[in-house]
Amino acid sequence: MVQSGIDEWLRSTGTVQAEIEGDRPNCLAAGFGYKARPLNGVWATAPFLHNGSVPTIYDLLSPVAERPQVFLLGEPSFDPVRVGIVTRTVAPEGRTYDSKGYFIIDTSRPANRNTGHEFSNEKHEGVIGPALSPEERNAIIEFLKSI
């Protein structure tokens, strides 16, 4: 079905497939902008953001100030309510790993920031939509569980 849609777009626009796909058949080449991945199964892809600094979808839909600042990464437990990894907080105390060997995500460190992609009514860099109530966050999560 996806290929049929691509073929139709190519035909209707008069675009030559090789010009945009290059050596990557069956997909549009990078350069047209960010190509978002499908949301199917997103519940199984925690932690979120490019650096894994947000443990659950609920946290991702929350304002940055409400997102966990420090948590353990490596715990295999799944949180079916907030959809993501179970968040176990810990004081970093300058450590990178806890006593069990789990990686400590400390979002105060430059490469671990959990800012951006924020839902907020304040206008500043990184805001992608209006603030969501807890009920709205949960409704989005329930929808994402269904796909």
mmCIF file of N, CA and C in Angstrom:
data_model
loop_
_atom_site.group_PDB
_atom_site.id
_atom_site.type_symbol
_atom_site.label_atom_id
_atom_site.label_comp_id
_atom_site.label_asym_id
_atom_site.label_seq_id
_atom_site.Cartn_x
_atom_site.Cartn_y
_atom_site.Cartn_z
ATOM 1 N N MET A 1 0.813 -1.188 0.000
ATOM 2 C CA MET A 1 0.000 0.000 0.000
ATOM 3 C C MET A 1 0.863 1.261 0.000
ATOM 4 N N VAL A 2 1.926 1.245 0.805
ATOM 5 C CA VAL A 2 2.806 2.416 0.851
ATOM 6 C C VAL A 2 3.430 2.643 -0.507
ATOM 7 N N GLN A 3 3.917 1.567 -1.128
ATOM 8 C CA GLN A 3 4.549 1.710 -2.435
ATOM 9 C C GLN A 3 3.554 2.232 -3.470
ATOM 10 N N SER A 4 2.297 1.808 -3.380
ATOM 11 C CA SER A 4 1.274 2.304 -4.306
ATOM 12 C C SER A 4 1.095 3.805 -4.150
ATOM 13 N N GLY A 5 1.109 4.278 -2.919
ATOM 14 C CA GLY A 5 0.997 5.711 -2.665
ATOM 15 C C GLY A 5 2.186 6.475 -3.214
ATOM 16 N N ILE A 6 3.363 5.929 -3.039
ATOM 17 C CA ILE A 6 4.574 6.564 -3.573
ATOM 18 C C ILE A 6 4.514 6.597 -5.094
ATOM 19 N N ASP A 7 4.146 5.459 -5.696
ATOM 20 C CA ASP A 7 4.053 5.388 -7.155
ATOM 21 C C ASP A 7 3.068 6.417 -7.697
ATOM 22 N N GLU A 8 1.926 6.559 -7.045
ATOM 23 C CA GLU A 8 0.914 7.519 -7.487
ATOM 24 C C GLU A 8 1.433 8.947 -7.367
ATOM 25 N N TRP A 9 2.113 9.241 -6.273
ATOM 26 C CA TRP A 9 2.671 10.588 -6.098
ATOM 27 C C TRP A 9 3.703 10.875 -7.185
ATOM 28 N N LEU A 10 4.578 9.907 -7.450
ATOM 29 C CA LEU A 10 5.592 10.086 -8.485
ATOM 30 C C LEU A 10 4.925 10.337 -9.844
ATOM 31 N N ARG A 11 3.906 9.529 -10.174
ATOM 32 C CA ARG A 11 3.204 9.662 -11.447
ATOM 33 C C ARG A 11 2.518 11.021 -11.558
ATOM 34 N N SER A 12 1.807 11.406 -10.499
ATOM 35 C CA SER A 12 1.019 12.637 -10.568
ATOM 36 C C SER A 12 1.876 13.902 -10.571
ATOM 37 N N THR A 13 3.064 13.836 -10.019
ATOM 38 C CA THR A 13 3.931 15.017 -9.986
ATOM 39 C C THR A 13 4.952 15.032 -11.108
ATOM 40 N N GLY A 14 5.045 13.896 -11.837
ATOM 41 C CA GLY A 14 6.031 13.815 -12.911
ATOM 42 C C GLY A 14 7.450 13.701 -12.394
ATOM 43 N N THR A 15 7.606 13.280 -11.165
ATOM 44 C CA THR A 15 8.924 13.146 -10.560
ATOM 45 C C THR A 15 9.554 11.813 -10.958
ATOM 46 N N VAL A 16 10.842 11.836 -11.263
ATOM 47 C CA VAL A 16 11.567 10.616 -11.586
ATOM 48 C C VAL A 16 12.031 9.990 -10.274
ATOM 49 N N GLN A 17 11.649 8.747 -10.054
ATOM 50 C CA GLN A 17 11.907 8.070 -8.790
ATOM 51 C C GLN A 17 13.382 8.095 -8.399
ATOM 52 N N ALA A 18 14.279 7.839 -9.323
ATOM 53 C CA ALA A 18 15.708 7.779 -9.014
ATOM 54 C C ALA A 18 16.248 9.126 -8.518
ATOM 55 N N GLU A 19 15.603 10.222 -8.933
ATOM 56 C CA GLU A 19 16.063 11.541 -8.506
ATOM 57 C C GLU A 19 15.892 11.760 -7.005
ATOM 58 N N ILE A 20 14.880 11.147 -6.422
ATOM 59 C CA ILE A 20 14.652 11.386 -4.996
ATOM 60 C C ILE A 20 15.046 10.203 -4.124
ATOM 61 N N GLU A 21 15.124 9.019 -4.698
ATOM 62 C CA GLU A 21 15.485 7.853 -3.892
ATOM 63 C C GLU A 21 16.969 7.554 -3.922
ATOM 64 N N GLY A 22 17.662 8.030 -4.918
ATOM 65 C CA GLY A 22 19.085 7.744 -5.014
ATOM 66 C C GLY A 22 19.316 6.247 -4.984
ATOM 67 N N ASP A 23 20.199 5.803 -4.109
ATOM 68 C CA ASP A 23 20.481 4.364 -4.018
ATOM 69 C C ASP A 23 19.693 3.706 -2.886
ATOM 70 N N ARG A 24 18.612 4.341 -2.454
ATOM 71 C CA ARG A 24 17.776 3.811 -1.374
ATOM 72 C C ARG A 24 16.400 3.455 -1.933
ATOM 73 N N PRO A 25 16.250 2.295 -2.569
ATOM 74 C CA PRO A 25 14.952 1.959 -3.155
ATOM 75 C C PRO A 25 13.849 1.830 -2.108
ATOM 76 N N ASN A 26 12.634 2.137 -2.543
ATOM 77 C CA ASN A 26 11.423 2.034 -1.722
ATOM 78 C C ASN A 26 11.354 3.028 -0.574
ATOM 79 N N CYS A 27 12.119 4.073 -0.619
ATOM 80 C CA CYS A 27 11.980 5.104 0.410
ATOM 81 C C CYS A 27 12.443 6.438 -0.161
ATOM 82 N N LEU A 28 11.873 7.496 0.336
ATOM 83 C CA LEU A 28 12.288 8.816 -0.104
ATOM 84 C C LEU A 28 13.623 9.147 0.534
ATOM 85 N N ALA A 29 14.525 9.698 -0.230
ATOM 86 C CA ALA A 29 15.846 10.040 0.278
ATOM 87 C C ALA A 29 15.733 11.166 1.296
ATOM 88 N N ALA A 30 16.677 11.199 2.213
ATOM 89 C CA ALA A 30 16.721 12.278 3.183
ATOM 90 C C ALA A 30 16.935 13.594 2.446
ATOM 91 N N GLY A 31 16.537 14.680 3.019
ATOM 92 C CA GLY A 31 16.745 15.979 2.416
ATOM 93 C C GLY A 31 15.463 16.748 2.211
ATOM 94 N N PHE A 32 14.321 16.087 2.176
ATOM 95 C CA PHE A 32 13.047 16.767 2.028
ATOM 96 C C PHE A 32 12.536 17.272 3.372
ATOM 97 N N GLY A 33 13.219 16.951 4.427
ATOM 98 C CA GLY A 33 12.782 17.300 5.772
ATOM 99 C C GLY A 33 12.771 16.049 6.624
ATOM 100 N N TYR A 34 12.376 16.190 7.855
ATOM 101 C CA TYR A 34 12.364 15.059 8.774
ATOM 102 C C TYR A 34 11.273 14.075 8.376
ATOM 103 N N LYS A 35 11.633 12.828 8.237
ATOM 104 C CA LYS A 35 10.661 11.794 7.906
ATOM 105 C C LYS A 35 10.330 11.055 9.199
ATOM 106 N N ALA A 36 9.167 11.343 9.741
ATOM 107 C CA ALA A 36 8.769 10.726 11.012
ATOM 108 C C ALA A 36 8.508 9.246 10.817
ATOM 109 N N ARG A 37 8.879 8.476 11.805
ATOM 110 C CA ARG A 37 8.640 7.044 11.731
ATOM 111 C C ARG A 37 7.196 6.750 12.106
ATOM 112 N N PRO A 38 6.702 5.594 11.735
ATOM 113 C CA PRO A 38 5.321 5.241 12.091
ATOM 114 C C PRO A 38 5.150 5.139 13.603
ATOM 115 N N LEU A 39 3.944 5.385 14.073
ATOM 116 C CA LEU A 39 3.665 5.297 15.503
ATOM 117 C C LEU A 39 3.263 3.890 15.938
ATOM 118 N N ASN A 40 3.073 2.982 14.985
ATOM 119 C CA ASN A 40 2.718 1.608 15.346
ATOM 120 C C ASN A 40 3.780 1.051 16.291
ATOM 121 N N GLY A 41 3.351 0.533 17.422
ATOM 122 C CA GLY A 41 4.273 -0.076 18.376
ATOM 123 C C GLY A 41 5.141 0.907 19.144
ATOM 124 N N VAL A 42 4.801 2.187 19.112
ATOM 125 C CA VAL A 42 5.615 3.190 19.808
ATOM 126 C C VAL A 42 5.699 2.878 21.304
ATOM 127 N N TRP A 43 4.704 2.188 21.829
ATOM 128 C CA TRP A 43 4.690 1.832 23.249
ATOM 129 C C TRP A 43 5.913 0.987 23.620
ATOM 130 N N ALA A 44 6.510 0.329 22.655
ATOM 131 C CA ALA A 44 7.627 -0.570 22.949
ATOM 132 C C ALA A 44 8.983 0.063 22.677
ATOM 133 N N THR A 45 9.041 1.358 22.468
ATOM 134 C CA THR A 45 10.300 1.989 22.061
ATOM 135 C C THR A 45 10.916 2.908 23.106
ATOM 136 N N ALA A 46 10.477 2.815 24.344
ATOM 137 C CA ALA A 46 11.029 3.668 25.406
ATOM 138 C C ALA A 46 12.494 3.306 25.656
ATOM 139 N N PRO A 47 13.277 4.243 26.155
ATOM 140 C CA PRO A 47 12.958 5.629 26.504
ATOM 141 C C PRO A 47 12.906 6.509 25.254
ATOM 142 N N PHE A 48 12.399 7.724 25.437
ATOM 143 C CA PHE A 48 12.106 8.597 24.306
ATOM 144 C C PHE A 48 13.063 9.778 24.194
ATOM 145 N N LEU A 49 12.969 10.494 23.107
ATOM 146 C CA LEU A 49 13.850 11.547 22.609
ATOM 147 C C LEU A 49 15.133 10.892 22.073
ATOM 148 N N HIS A 50 15.890 11.635 21.322
ATOM 149 C CA HIS A 50 17.060 11.069 20.636
ATOM 150 C C HIS A 50 18.093 10.499 21.597
ATOM 151 N N ASN A 51 18.119 10.976 22.814
ATOM 152 C CA ASN A 51 19.125 10.530 23.774
ATOM 153 C C ASN A 51 18.552 9.654 24.886
ATOM 154 N N GLY A 52 17.305 9.253 24.781
ATOM 155 C CA GLY A 52 16.705 8.376 25.786
ATOM 156 C C GLY A 52 16.478 9.036 27.129
ATOM 157 N N SER A 53 16.271 10.345 27.141
ATOM 158 C CA SER A 53 16.189 11.081 28.404
ATOM 159 C C SER A 53 14.785 11.230 28.968
ATOM 160 N N VAL A 54 13.783 10.626 28.318
ATOM 161 C CA VAL A 54 12.409 10.685 28.812
ATOM 162 C C VAL A 54 11.892 9.247 28.883
ATOM 163 N N PRO A 55 11.594 8.744 30.087
ATOM 164 C CA PRO A 55 11.298 7.323 30.250
ATOM 165 C C PRO A 55 9.933 6.838 29.769
ATOM 166 N N THR A 56 8.930 7.720 29.715
ATOM 167 C CA THR A 56 7.580 7.268 29.341
ATOM 168 C C THR A 56 6.917 8.262 28.389
ATOM 169 N N ILE A 57 5.895 7.799 27.695
ATOM 170 C CA ILE A 57 5.129 8.699 26.826
ATOM 171 C C ILE A 57 4.433 9.759 27.666
ATOM 172 N N TYR A 58 3.936 9.372 28.845
ATOM 173 C CA TYR A 58 3.280 10.352 29.712
ATOM 174 C C TYR A 58 4.247 11.492 30.034
ATOM 175 N N ASP A 59 5.494 11.153 30.351
ATOM 176 C CA ASP A 59 6.487 12.183 30.649
ATOM 177 C C ASP A 59 6.774 13.041 29.421
ATOM 178 N N LEU A 60 6.797 12.424 28.244
ATOM 179 C CA LEU A 60 7.049 13.165 27.019
ATOM 180 C C LEU A 60 5.940 14.181 26.743
ATOM 181 N N LEU A 61 4.718 13.820 27.082
ATOM 182 C CA LEU A 61 3.584 14.721 26.873
ATOM 183 C C LEU A 61 3.452 15.765 27.977
ATOM 184 N N SER A 62 4.266 15.648 29.009
ATOM 185 C CA SER A 62 4.234 16.569 30.150
ATOM 186 C C SER A 62 5.191 17.738 29.936
ATOM 187 N N PRO A 63 4.966 18.842 30.649
ATOM 188 C CA PRO A 63 5.928 19.947 30.584
ATOM 189 C C PRO A 63 7.304 19.480 31.060
ATOM 190 N N VAL A 64 8.344 20.089 30.547
ATOM 191 C CA VAL A 64 9.708 19.713 30.907
ATOM 192 C C VAL A 64 9.898 19.719 32.423
ATOM 193 N N ALA A 65 9.314 20.704 33.106
ATOM 194 C CA ALA A 65 9.472 20.810 34.563
ATOM 195 C C ALA A 65 8.911 19.595 35.305
ATOM 196 N N GLU A 66 7.993 18.845 34.674
ATOM 197 C CA GLU A 66 7.398 17.674 35.317
ATOM 198 C C GLU A 66 8.084 16.366 34.914
ATOM 199 N N ARG A 67 9.009 16.418 33.986
ATOM 200 C CA ARG A 67 9.708 15.204 33.540
ATOM 201 C C ARG A 67 10.744 14.795 34.577
ATOM 202 N N PRO A 68 10.982 13.479 34.737
ATOM 203 C CA PRO A 68 11.997 13.033 35.691
ATOM 204 C C PRO A 68 13.367 13.626 35.341
ATOM 205 N N GLN A 69 14.068 14.099 36.351
ATOM 206 C CA GLN A 69 15.382 14.706 36.131
ATOM 207 C C GLN A 69 16.511 13.680 36.185
ATOM 208 N N VAL A 70 16.336 12.659 37.018
ATOM 209 C CA VAL A 70 17.337 11.605 37.158
ATOM 210 C C VAL A 70 16.598 10.283 37.299
ATOM 211 N N PHE A 71 16.991 9.286 36.500
ATOM 212 C CA PHE A 71 16.368 7.970 36.619
ATOM 213 C C PHE A 71 17.326 6.909 36.120
ATOM 214 N N LEU A 72 17.003 5.664 36.427
ATOM 215 C CA LEU A 72 17.846 4.541 36.028
ATOM 216 C C LEU A 72 17.418 4.012 34.672
ATOM 217 N N LEU A 73 18.396 3.691 33.847
ATOM 218 C CA LEU A 73 18.139 3.108 32.547
ATOM 219 C C LEU A 73 18.735 1.701 32.531
ATOM 220 N N GLY A 74 17.931 0.741 32.171
ATOM 221 C CA GLY A 74 18.405 -0.640 32.137
ATOM 222 C C GLY A 74 17.461 -1.583 32.842
ATOM 223 N N GLU A 75 16.590 -1.046 33.669
ATOM 224 C CA GLU A 75 15.559 -1.838 34.331
ATOM 225 C C GLU A 75 14.585 -2.315 33.256
ATOM 226 N N PRO A 76 14.401 -3.619 33.109
ATOM 227 C CA PRO A 76 13.554 -4.114 32.018
ATOM 228 C C PRO A 76 12.045 -4.028 32.268
ATOM 229 N N SER A 77 11.633 -3.523 33.405
ATOM 230 C CA SER A 77 10.198 -3.471 33.719
ATOM 231 C C SER A 77 9.490 -2.418 32.878
ATOM 232 N N PHE A 78 8.291 -2.765 32.417
ATOM 233 C CA PHE A 78 7.485 -1.895 31.573
ATOM 234 C C PHE A 78 6.374 -1.263 32.401
ATOM 235 N N ASP A 79 6.126 0.014 32.200
ATOM 236 C CA ASP A 79 5.049 0.733 32.878
ATOM 237 C C ASP A 79 3.879 0.832 31.899
ATOM 238 N N PRO A 80 2.838 0.007 32.067
ATOM 239 C CA PRO A 80 1.729 -0.004 31.111
ATOM 240 C C PRO A 80 0.781 1.189 31.240
ATOM 241 N N VAL A 81 0.868 1.937 32.337
ATOM 242 C CA VAL A 81 -0.011 3.088 32.532
ATOM 243 C C VAL A 81 0.596 4.329 31.878
ATOM 244 N N ARG A 82 1.855 4.606 32.197
ATOM 245 C CA ARG A 82 2.521 5.783 31.627
ATOM 246 C C ARG A 82 3.190 5.445 30.295
ATOM 247 N N VAL A 83 3.254 4.203 29.965
ATOM 248 C CA VAL A 83 3.795 3.625 28.743
ATOM 249 C C VAL A 83 5.262 3.993 28.527
ATOM 250 N N GLY A 84 6.084 3.108 29.033
ATOM 251 C CA GLY A 84 7.527 3.270 28.912
ATOM 252 C C GLY A 84 8.206 2.418 29.952
ATOM 253 N N ILE A 85 9.413 2.796 30.289
ATOM 254 C CA ILE A 85 10.147 2.031 31.290
ATOM 255 C C ILE A 85 9.736 2.501 32.684
ATOM 256 N N VAL A 86 9.749 1.564 33.625
ATOM 257 C CA VAL A 86 9.457 1.918 35.017
ATOM 258 C C VAL A 86 10.529 2.894 35.475
ATOM 259 N N THR A 87 10.100 4.001 36.030
ATOM 260 C CA THR A 87 11.036 5.043 36.444
ATOM 261 C C THR A 87 11.437 4.843 37.889
ATOM 262 N N ARG A 88 12.701 4.560 38.081
ATOM 263 C CA ARG A 88 13.259 4.453 39.422
ATOM 264 C C ARG A 88 14.227 5.622 39.582
ATOM 265 N N THR A 89 13.893 6.516 40.493
ATOM 266 C CA THR A 89 14.735 7.696 40.685
ATOM 267 C C THR A 89 15.899 7.360 41.600
ATOM 268 N N VAL A 90 16.955 8.109 41.444
ATOM 269 C CA VAL A 90 18.171 7.894 42.220
ATOM 270 C C VAL A 90 18.933 9.216 42.276
ATOM 271 N N ALA A 91 19.678 9.411 43.335
ATOM 272 C CA ALA A 91 20.550 10.592 43.422
ATOM 273 C C ALA A 91 21.841 10.269 42.685
ATOM 274 N N PRO A 92 22.218 11.049 41.686
ATOM 275 C CA PRO A 92 23.374 10.691 40.873
ATOM 276 C C PRO A 92 24.706 10.738 41.620
ATOM 277 N N GLU A 93 24.864 11.699 42.492
ATOM 278 C CA GLU A 93 26.088 11.823 43.292
ATOM 279 C C GLU A 93 27.346 11.673 42.448
ATOM 280 N N GLY A 94 27.310 12.209 41.225
ATOM 281 C CA GLY A 94 28.473 12.174 40.348
ATOM 282 C C GLY A 94 28.756 10.819 39.710
ATOM 283 N N ARG A 95 27.858 9.850 39.913
ATOM 284 C CA ARG A 95 28.073 8.512 39.359
ATOM 285 C C ARG A 95 27.399 8.372 37.997
ATOM 286 N N THR A 96 27.891 7.413 37.217
ATOM 287 C CA THR A 96 27.287 7.106 35.928
ATOM 288 C C THR A 96 26.434 5.848 36.025
ATOM 289 N N TYR A 97 26.779 4.938 36.935
ATOM 290 C CA TYR A 97 26.045 3.681 37.110
ATOM 291 C C TYR A 97 25.685 3.496 38.576
ATOM 292 N N ASP A 98 24.571 2.807 38.837
ATOM 293 C CA ASP A 98 24.214 2.516 40.224
ATOM 294 C C ASP A 98 24.874 1.206 40.643
ATOM 295 N N SER A 99 24.602 0.753 41.855
ATOM 296 C CA SER A 99 25.260 -0.443 42.394
ATOM 297 C C SER A 99 24.882 -1.722 41.648
ATOM 298 N N LYS A 100 23.737 -1.727 40.920
ATOM 299 C CA LYS A 100 23.330 -2.907 40.152
ATOM 300 C C LYS A 100 23.802 -2.841 38.698
ATOM 301 N N GLY A 101 24.483 -1.774 38.339
ATOM 302 C CA GLY A 101 24.988 -1.636 36.981
ATOM 303 C C GLY A 101 24.073 -0.900 36.025
ATOM 304 N N TYR A 102 22.956 -0.357 36.537
ATOM 305 C CA TYR A 102 22.053 0.399 35.678
ATOM 306 C C TYR A 102 22.636 1.786 35.419
ATOM 307 N N PHE A 103 22.485 2.247 34.187
ATOM 308 C CA PHE A 103 22.976 3.572 33.806
ATOM 309 C C PHE A 103 22.097 4.637 34.443
ATOM 310 N N ILE A 104 22.723 5.665 34.987
ATOM 311 C CA ILE A 104 21.990 6.772 35.610
ATOM 312 C C ILE A 104 21.857 7.888 34.582
ATOM 313 N N ILE A 105 20.618 8.153 34.162
ATOM 314 C CA ILE A 105 20.356 9.279 33.259
ATOM 315 C C ILE A 105 20.168 10.513 34.128
ATOM 316 N N ASP A 106 21.106 11.424 34.044
ATOM 317 C CA ASP A 106 21.039 12.688 34.774
ATOM 318 C C ASP A 106 20.821 13.784 33.742
ATOM 319 N N THR A 107 19.596 14.284 33.657
ATOM 320 C CA THR A 107 19.255 15.234 32.599
ATOM 321 C C THR A 107 19.830 16.633 32.820
ATOM 322 N N SER A 108 20.565 16.831 33.907
ATOM 323 C CA SER A 108 21.239 18.111 34.095
ATOM 324 C C SER A 108 22.549 18.142 33.309
ATOM 325 N N ARG A 109 23.002 16.979 32.845
ATOM 326 C CA ARG A 109 24.238 16.909 32.063
ATOM 327 C C ARG A 109 23.918 17.278 30.612
ATOM 328 N N PRO A 110 24.794 18.025 29.946
ATOM 329 C CA PRO A 110 24.509 18.535 28.601
ATOM 330 C C PRO A 110 24.030 17.484 27.590
ATOM 331 N N ALA A 111 24.629 16.350 27.492
ATOM 332 C CA ALA A 111 24.225 15.355 26.485
ATOM 333 C C ALA A 111 22.963 14.598 26.876
ATOM 334 N N ASN A 112 22.503 14.770 28.101
ATOM 335 C CA ASN A 112 21.332 14.038 28.592
ATOM 336 C C ASN A 112 20.099 14.913 28.782
ATOM 337 N N ARG A 113 20.103 16.114 28.286
ATOM 338 C CA ARG A 113 18.985 17.030 28.523
ATOM 339 C C ARG A 113 17.666 16.420 28.038
ATOM 340 N N ASN A 114 16.593 16.683 28.768
ATOM 341 C CA ASN A 114 15.265 16.182 28.393
ATOM 342 C C ASN A 114 14.338 17.322 27.990
ATOM 343 N N THR A 115 14.929 18.411 27.549
ATOM 344 C CA THR A 115 14.155 19.578 27.138
ATOM 345 C C THR A 115 13.794 19.462 25.655
ATOM 346 N N GLY A 116 12.910 20.321 25.203
ATOM 347 C CA GLY A 116 12.487 20.289 23.813
ATOM 348 C C GLY A 116 11.312 19.350 23.623
ATOM 349 N N HIS A 117 10.692 19.435 22.473
ATOM 350 C CA HIS A 117 9.510 18.624 22.173
ATOM 351 C C HIS A 117 8.508 18.748 23.315
ATOM 352 N N GLU A 118 8.286 19.982 23.729
ATOM 353 C CA GLU A 118 7.470 20.233 24.912
ATOM 354 C C GLU A 118 6.070 20.732 24.554
ATOM 355 N N PHE A 119 5.118 20.292 25.355
ATOM 356 C CA PHE A 119 3.752 20.786 25.245
ATOM 357 C C PHE A 119 3.566 21.801 26.369
ATOM 358 N N SER A 120 3.440 23.070 25.996
ATOM 359 C CA SER A 120 3.374 24.149 26.982
ATOM 360 C C SER A 120 2.615 25.325 26.387
ATOM 361 N N ASN A 121 2.001 26.116 27.246
ATOM 362 C CA ASN A 121 1.333 27.331 26.788
ATOM 363 C C ASN A 121 2.298 28.504 26.738
ATOM 364 N N GLU A 122 3.494 28.305 27.249
ATOM 365 C CA GLU A 122 4.526 29.337 27.165
ATOM 366 C C GLU A 122 5.161 29.263 25.784
ATOM 367 N N LYS A 123 5.514 30.402 25.251
ATOM 368 C CA LYS A 123 6.131 30.449 23.925
ATOM 369 C C LYS A 123 7.646 30.538 24.087
ATOM 370 N N HIS A 124 8.344 29.459 23.812
ATOM 371 C CA HIS A 124 9.796 29.458 23.822
ATOM 372 C C HIS A 124 10.292 28.318 22.938
ATOM 373 N N GLU A 125 11.576 28.309 22.689
ATOM 374 C CA GLU A 125 12.164 27.294 21.815
ATOM 375 C C GLU A 125 11.867 25.890 22.348
ATOM 376 N N GLY A 126 11.507 25.004 21.460
ATOM 377 C CA GLY A 126 11.248 23.624 21.838
ATOM 378 C C GLY A 126 9.797 23.286 22.085
ATOM 379 N N VAL A 127 8.919 24.286 22.124
ATOM 380 C CA VAL A 127 7.491 24.029 22.344
ATOM 381 C C VAL A 127 6.880 23.591 21.017
ATOM 382 N N ILE A 128 6.197 22.431 21.041
ATOM 383 C CA ILE A 128 5.606 21.897 19.813
ATOM 384 C C ILE A 128 4.084 21.871 19.856
ATOM 385 N N GLY A 129 3.500 22.215 20.992
ATOM 386 C CA GLY A 129 2.053 22.218 21.099
ATOM 387 C C GLY A 129 1.619 22.774 22.437
ATOM 388 N N PRO A 130 0.313 22.981 22.599
ATOM 389 C CA PRO A 130 -0.201 23.543 23.857
ATOM 390 C C PRO A 130 -0.092 22.542 25.006
ATOM 391 N N ALA A 131 -0.115 23.071 26.217
ATOM 392 C CA ALA A 131 -0.073 22.214 27.410
ATOM 393 C C ALA A 131 -1.251 21.241 27.386
ATOM 394 N N LEU A 132 -0.986 20.026 27.827
ATOM 395 C CA LEU A 132 -2.014 18.984 27.874
ATOM 396 C C LEU A 132 -2.355 18.678 29.327
ATOM 397 N N SER A 133 -3.638 18.542 29.606
ATOM 398 C CA SER A 133 -4.059 18.148 30.952
ATOM 399 C C SER A 133 -3.706 16.679 31.160
ATOM 400 N N PRO A 134 -3.657 16.212 32.408
ATOM 401 C CA PRO A 134 -3.423 14.781 32.643
ATOM 402 C C PRO A 134 -4.430 13.900 31.901
ATOM 403 N N GLU A 135 -5.671 14.337 31.819
ATOM 404 C CA GLU A 135 -6.691 13.556 31.107
ATOM 405 C C GLU A 135 -6.380 13.484 29.615
ATOM 406 N N GLU A 136 -5.927 14.603 29.035
ATOM 407 C CA GLU A 136 -5.573 14.610 27.606
ATOM 408 C C GLU A 136 -4.359 13.725 27.344
ATOM 409 N N ARG A 137 -3.374 13.771 28.232
ATOM 410 C CA ARG A 137 -2.192 12.902 28.084
ATOM 411 C C ARG A 137 -2.609 11.444 28.105
ATOM 412 N N ASN A 138 -3.462 11.087 29.069
ATOM 413 C CA ASN A 138 -3.918 9.696 29.175
ATOM 414 C C ASN A 138 -4.739 9.272 27.958
ATOM 415 N N ALA A 139 -5.525 10.178 27.404
ATOM 416 C CA ALA A 139 -6.314 9.855 26.208
ATOM 417 C C ALA A 139 -5.395 9.590 25.016
ATOM 418 N N ILE A 140 -4.360 10.387 24.871
ATOM 419 C CA ILE A 140 -3.391 10.165 23.787
ATOM 420 C C ILE A 140 -2.697 8.826 23.979
ATOM 421 N N ILE A 141 -2.322 8.528 25.208
ATOM 422 C CA ILE A 141 -1.667 7.252 25.496
ATOM 423 C C ILE A 141 -2.577 6.083 25.154
ATOM 424 N N GLU A 142 -3.838 6.163 25.528
ATOM 425 C CA GLU A 142 -4.770 5.065 25.221
ATOM 426 C C GLU A 142 -4.913 4.887 23.710
ATOM 427 N N PHE A 143 -4.920 5.979 22.977
ATOM 428 C CA PHE A 143 -4.976 5.875 21.517
ATOM 429 C C PHE A 143 -3.700 5.192 20.993
ATOM 430 N N LEU A 144 -2.553 5.628 21.470
ATOM 431 C CA LEU A 144 -1.292 5.040 20.995
ATOM 432 C C LEU A 144 -1.188 3.555 21.321
ATOM 433 N N LYS A 145 -1.779 3.145 22.414
ATOM 434 C CA LYS A 145 -1.784 1.707 22.752
ATOM 435 C C LYS A 145 -2.573 0.909 21.735
ATOM 436 N N SER A 146 -3.512 1.548 21.065
ATOM 437 C CA SER A 146 -4.411 0.823 20.159
ATOM 438 C C SER A 146 -3.829 0.632 18.755
ATOM 439 N N ILE A 147 -2.726 1.312 18.451
ATOM 440 C CA ILE A 147 -2.165 1.185 17.090
ATOM 441 C C ILE A 147 -0.899 0.368 17.078
#
